[in-house]
């Protein structure tokens, strides 16, 4: 911690303050970061709050029934989110993945890699996000769905546990109506706009970028990657996990995971 400003230094700086563009009395110089900057005493004001750092932005493009997607969301993304303060990590979930959108007689229709049940699961989760609005409300429910025995049959139970305030009837109406179709159309557009185009799911972007290295680091040690990238004051949980992920660790982790769900791998 920086030492307090000695009285003698304060007296000297008080004489120089007008020339420095500082029009505040010496005892007010540490009242805010702007005042401290104008009076050129920031390094002598240990009590000033640190400027807020931007959160790490992570987007997950996934399919509700893809085994590798489910593992990443349940075992890596959700625990990391629980461990970190909310201002440190901002997550966007896009359930669509390798689905295909078609216009059939003027109506949009979707075909999904793992069949109609996956299309239903994708739409249920999109409608859940739409109705719940708040990420901290709907993410535990999605975790519950993806961790359970059936993504499409456990909605009521997961809502009762994690978000009893959310009306399951509104989610069902969304799934069965035009809103669900519109949400999936939006997810299709967002997914198809990816650059570079996604080749498999889970497809992870970090701060708007996707590279093989970022994907591998996120899958090997997501907590470590976020701790490493975050520019603000890091919580204790980061510890040594903010270090660069060892390439051998990445290789070993990669070969223990379920295989990615690749594009064009057959759809039901």
Coordinates of C-alpha atoms in Angstrom, one line a residue:
X1 CA 0.0 0.0 0.0
X2 CA 1.3 3.4 -0.9
X3 CA 2.2 5.6 2.1
X4 CA 0.0 8.6 3.1
X5 CA 1.1 12.0 1.8
X6 CA 3.5 13.5 4.3
X7 CA 2.5 17.0 5.6
X8 CA 5.7 18.6 4.2
X9 CA 5.0 17.2 0.8
X10 CA 1.4 18.4 1.0
X11 CA 2.6 21.9 1.9
X12 CA 5.0 22.0 -1.1
X13 CA 2.4 20.6 -3.5
X14 CA -0.1 23.2 -2.2
X15 CA 2.2 25.9 -3.4
X16 CA 2.6 24.3 -6.8
X17 CA -1.1 23.3 -7.2
X18 CA -2.3 26.3 -9.2
X19 CA 0.5 25.7 -11.7
X20 CA -0.5 22.0 -11.9
X21 CA -4.1 22.9 -12.8
X22 CA -5.3 21.7 -9.3
X23 CA -7.9 24.0 -7.7
X24 CA -8.8 21.8 -4.8
X25 CA -7.5 22.1 -1.2
X26 CA -4.8 19.6 -0.3
X27 CA -7.1 17.5 2.0
X28 CA -9.4 16.9 -1.0
X29 CA -6.8 15.7 -3.5
X30 CA -7.5 12.0 -2.8
X31 CA -11.3 12.5 -2.9
X32 CA -11.6 11.1 -6.4
X33 CA -9.5 9.7 -9.2
X34 CA -10.2 12.8 -11.4
X35 CA -9.1 15.2 -8.7
X36 CA -6.0 13.1 -7.9
X37 CA -5.1 13.1 -11.6
X38 CA -5.5 16.9 -11.9
X39 CA -3.3 17.4 -8.9
X40 CA -0.8 14.7 -10.0
X41 CA -1.0 12.7 -6.8
X42 CA -2.5 9.5 -7.9
X43 CA 0.4 7.4 -6.7
X44 CA 0.0 8.9 -3.2
X45 CA -3.7 8.0 -2.9
X46 CA -3.9 4.3 -2.0
X47 CA -7.6 4.5 -1.1
X48 CA -8.7 5.3 -4.7
X49 CA -10.8 2.6 -6.3
X50 CA -9.2 0.8 -9.2
X51 CA -10.9 1.6 -12.5
X52 CA -13.3 -1.2 -13.6
X53 CA -11.8 -3.6 -16.1
X54 CA -13.9 -5.0 -18.9
X55 CA -15.1 -8.5 -18.4
X56 CA -13.8 -11.4 -20.5
X57 CA -16.5 -12.0 -23.2
X58 CA -17.1 -15.7 -23.9
X59 CA -19.7 -16.9 -26.4
X60 CA -20.6 -20.6 -26.6
X61 CA -22.1 -21.9 -29.9
X62 CA -23.5 -25.3 -29.1
X63 CA -26.2 -28.0 -29.6
X64 CA -28.4 -29.2 -26.7
X65 CA -27.7 -32.9 -27.4
X66 CA -24.0 -32.8 -28.5
X67 CA -22.0 -34.8 -25.9
X68 CA -19.0 -32.5 -26.1
X69 CA -21.1 -29.4 -25.8
X70 CA -22.9 -30.8 -22.7
X71 CA -19.6 -31.7 -21.1
X72 CA -18.1 -28.3 -21.7
X73 CA -21.1 -26.5 -20.4
X74 CA -21.7 -28.7 -17.3
X75 CA -18.1 -29.4 -16.2
X76 CA -16.2 -26.3 -17.3
X77 CA -18.3 -23.3 -18.1
X78 CA -20.8 -23.5 -15.3
X79 CA -18.2 -24.2 -12.5
X80 CA -16.0 -21.3 -13.8
X81 CA -19.0 -19.0 -13.8
X82 CA -19.8 -20.0 -10.2
X83 CA -16.2 -19.4 -9.0
X84 CA -15.7 -15.9 -10.6
X85 CA -17.3 -12.6 -9.7
X86 CA -19.9 -11.6 -12.3
X87 CA -18.0 -8.5 -13.4
X88 CA -15.1 -10.7 -14.6
X89 CA -16.9 -13.0 -17.1
X90 CA -19.7 -12.3 -19.5
X91 CA -21.2 -15.3 -21.2
X92 CA -23.4 -15.6 -24.3
X93 CA -25.1 -18.9 -25.1
X94 CA -26.2 -19.6 -28.7
X95 CA -28.0 -23.0 -29.0
X96 CA -28.1 -23.9 -32.7
X97 CA -24.7 -25.4 -33.8
X98 CA -24.8 -27.5 -36.9
X99 CA -28.5 -27.2 -37.5
X100 CA -29.9 -26.3 -40.9
X101 CA -32.6 -23.7 -41.5
X102 CA -35.0 -24.3 -44.5
X103 CA -38.0 -22.4 -45.9
X104 CA -40.8 -24.9 -46.4
X105 CA -43.9 -23.5 -48.1
X106 CA -43.2 -20.1 -46.6
X107 CA -42.5 -21.4 -43.1
X108 CA -39.1 -21.8 -41.4
X109 CA -38.1 -25.3 -40.5
X110 CA -35.0 -26.6 -38.7
X111 CA -33.1 -29.9 -39.1
X112 CA -30.7 -30.7 -36.3
X113 CA -27.6 -32.9 -36.2
X114 CA -29.0 -35.1 -33.4
X115 CA -32.6 -35.2 -34.7
X116 CA -35.9 -33.5 -33.8
X117 CA -35.4 -33.8 -30.0
X118 CA -32.3 -31.7 -30.3
X119 CA -34.2 -29.1 -32.3
X120 CA -36.7 -29.1 -29.4
X121 CA -34.0 -28.8 -26.8
X122 CA -32.3 -25.9 -28.7
X123 CA -35.6 -24.0 -28.9
X124 CA -36.6 -24.7 -25.3
X125 CA -33.3 -23.2 -24.1
X126 CA -33.6 -20.2 -26.4
X127 CA -37.2 -19.6 -25.1
X128 CA -36.0 -20.0 -21.5
X129 CA -33.4 -17.3 -22.1
X130 CA -36.0 -15.1 -23.7
X131 CA -38.5 -15.5 -20.9
X132 CA -36.1 -15.4 -17.9
X133 CA -34.1 -12.5 -19.3
X134 CA -31.5 -12.5 -16.5
X135 CA -28.4 -14.7 -17.1
X136 CA -28.0 -15.6 -13.5
X137 CA -31.6 -16.9 -13.6
X138 CA -31.5 -19.0 -16.7
X139 CA -28.0 -20.4 -16.7
X140 CA -28.5 -22.7 -13.7
X141 CA -31.6 -24.0 -15.4
X142 CA -29.7 -24.8 -18.6
X143 CA -27.0 -26.4 -16.5
X144 CA -29.7 -28.6 -14.9
X145 CA -31.2 -29.6 -18.3
X146 CA -27.8 -30.4 -19.8
X147 CA -26.6 -32.3 -16.8
X148 CA -29.7 -34.4 -16.5
X149 CA -31.0 -37.5 -18.2
X150 CA -33.2 -35.6 -20.6
X151 CA -32.8 -32.1 -21.9
X152 CA -36.4 -31.9 -23.2
X153 CA -38.2 -33.7 -20.3
X154 CA -36.8 -32.1 -17.2
X155 CA -37.8 -28.4 -17.6
X156 CA -40.4 -28.4 -14.9
X157 CA -38.1 -30.1 -12.4
X158 CA -35.2 -27.8 -13.2
X159 CA -37.3 -24.7 -13.0
X160 CA -38.7 -25.8 -9.6
X161 CA -35.1 -26.1 -8.3
X162 CA -33.3 -23.2 -9.8
X163 CA -35.9 -20.6 -11.0
X164 CA -39.4 -21.2 -9.6
X165 CA -40.4 -17.7 -10.5
X166 CA -40.2 -18.5 -14.2
X167 CA -43.5 -19.6 -15.7
X168 CA -43.0 -22.8 -17.6
X169 CA -46.3 -22.1 -19.5
X170 CA -44.7 -19.1 -21.1
X171 CA -41.8 -21.1 -22.2
X172 CA -44.1 -23.8 -23.7
X173 CA -46.1 -21.1 -25.5
X174 CA -42.8 -19.7 -26.9
X175 CA -41.7 -23.1 -28.1
X176 CA -45.0 -23.8 -29.8
X177 CA -45.5 -20.4 -31.3
X178 CA -43.8 -17.9 -33.6
X179 CA -41.5 -16.6 -31.0
X180 CA -39.5 -19.8 -30.7
X181 CA -39.1 -19.9 -34.5
X182 CA -37.9 -16.3 -34.5
X183 CA -35.4 -17.0 -31.8
X184 CA -34.0 -20.0 -33.7
X185 CA -33.8 -17.9 -36.9
X186 CA -31.8 -15.3 -35.0
X187 CA -29.5 -18.0 -33.6
X188 CA -29.1 -19.4 -37.1
X189 CA -28.1 -16.0 -38.4
X190 CA -25.6 -15.3 -35.6
X191 CA -24.0 -18.7 -36.0
X192 CA -23.7 -18.4 -39.8
X193 CA -22.2 -15.0 -39.4
X194 CA -19.2 -16.4 -37.5
X195 CA -15.8 -15.5 -38.8
X196 CA -14.0 -17.8 -39.3
X197 CA -17.1 -20.1 -39.9
X198 CA -17.6 -22.7 -37.2
X199 CA -16.3 -26.2 -38.1
X200 CA -17.7 -28.0 -35.1
X201 CA -19.4 -27.5 -31.8
X202 CA -18.8 -26.6 -29.0
X203 CA -17.4 -23.5 -30.8
X204 CA -16.0 -21.0 -28.4
X205 CA -15.1 -17.3 -29.0
X206 CA -13.3 -15.2 -26.5
X207 CA -13.5 -11.5 -26.7
X208 CA -15.0 -11.9 -30.1
X209 CA -12.3 -14.1 -31.5
X210 CA -11.9 -17.8 -32.3
X211 CA -8.5 -19.5 -32.7
X212 CA -7.5 -23.1 -32.3
X213 CA -5.3 -22.0 -29.4
X214 CA -8.1 -20.2 -27.6
X215 CA -10.4 -23.2 -28.1
X216 CA -7.8 -25.6 -26.7
X217 CA -7.1 -23.3 -23.7
X218 CA -10.8 -22.9 -22.9
X219 CA -11.3 -26.7 -23.0
X220 CA -8.2 -27.5 -21.0
X221 CA -8.5 -24.8 -18.3
X222 CA -11.3 -22.3 -18.7
X223 CA -10.7 -20.8 -15.3
X224 CA -7.0 -20.3 -16.0
X225 CA -7.7 -18.7 -19.4
X226 CA -10.2 -16.2 -18.0
X227 CA -7.9 -15.4 -15.1
X228 CA -5.1 -14.9 -17.5
X229 CA -7.0 -12.6 -19.8
X230 CA -8.8 -10.4 -17.2
X231 CA -7.1 -7.1 -16.8
X232 CA -8.6 -6.1 -13.5
X233 CA -7.9 -7.1 -9.9
X234 CA -8.0 -10.9 -9.8
X235 CA -9.9 -12.8 -7.1
X236 CA -8.1 -15.3 -4.9
X237 CA -9.5 -18.3 -6.8
X238 CA -7.3 -17.3 -9.8
X239 CA -4.2 -18.1 -7.8
X240 CA -1.7 -19.8 -10.0
X241 CA -4.4 -20.7 -12.5
X242 CA -3.9 -17.5 -14.4
X243 CA -0.6 -18.9 -15.8
X244 CA -0.4 -19.9 -19.5
X245 CA -1.8 -23.3 -20.0
X246 CA 0.8 -25.9 -20.7
X247 CA 0.6 -27.4 -24.2
X248 CA 1.0 -30.9 -22.8
X249 CA -2.0 -30.3 -20.5
X250 CA -4.0 -29.2 -23.5
X251 CA -3.1 -32.3 -25.4
X252 CA -3.9 -34.7 -22.6
X253 CA -7.2 -32.9 -21.8
X254 CA -8.2 -32.9 -25.5
X255 CA -7.9 -36.6 -25.8
X256 CA -9.9 -37.3 -22.7
X257 CA -12.9 -35.3 -24.0
X258 CA -15.8 -36.5 -26.1
X259 CA -15.3 -35.8 -29.7
X260 CA -16.6 -32.5 -31.2
X261 CA -19.8 -32.6 -33.1
X262 CA -18.6 -31.7 -36.6
X263 CA -20.5 -30.0 -39.4
X264 CA -22.0 -32.2 -42.0
X265 CA -21.7 -35.3 -39.7
X266 CA -25.2 -36.5 -40.5
X267 CA -28.5 -35.1 -39.3
X268 CA -31.6 -37.0 -38.2

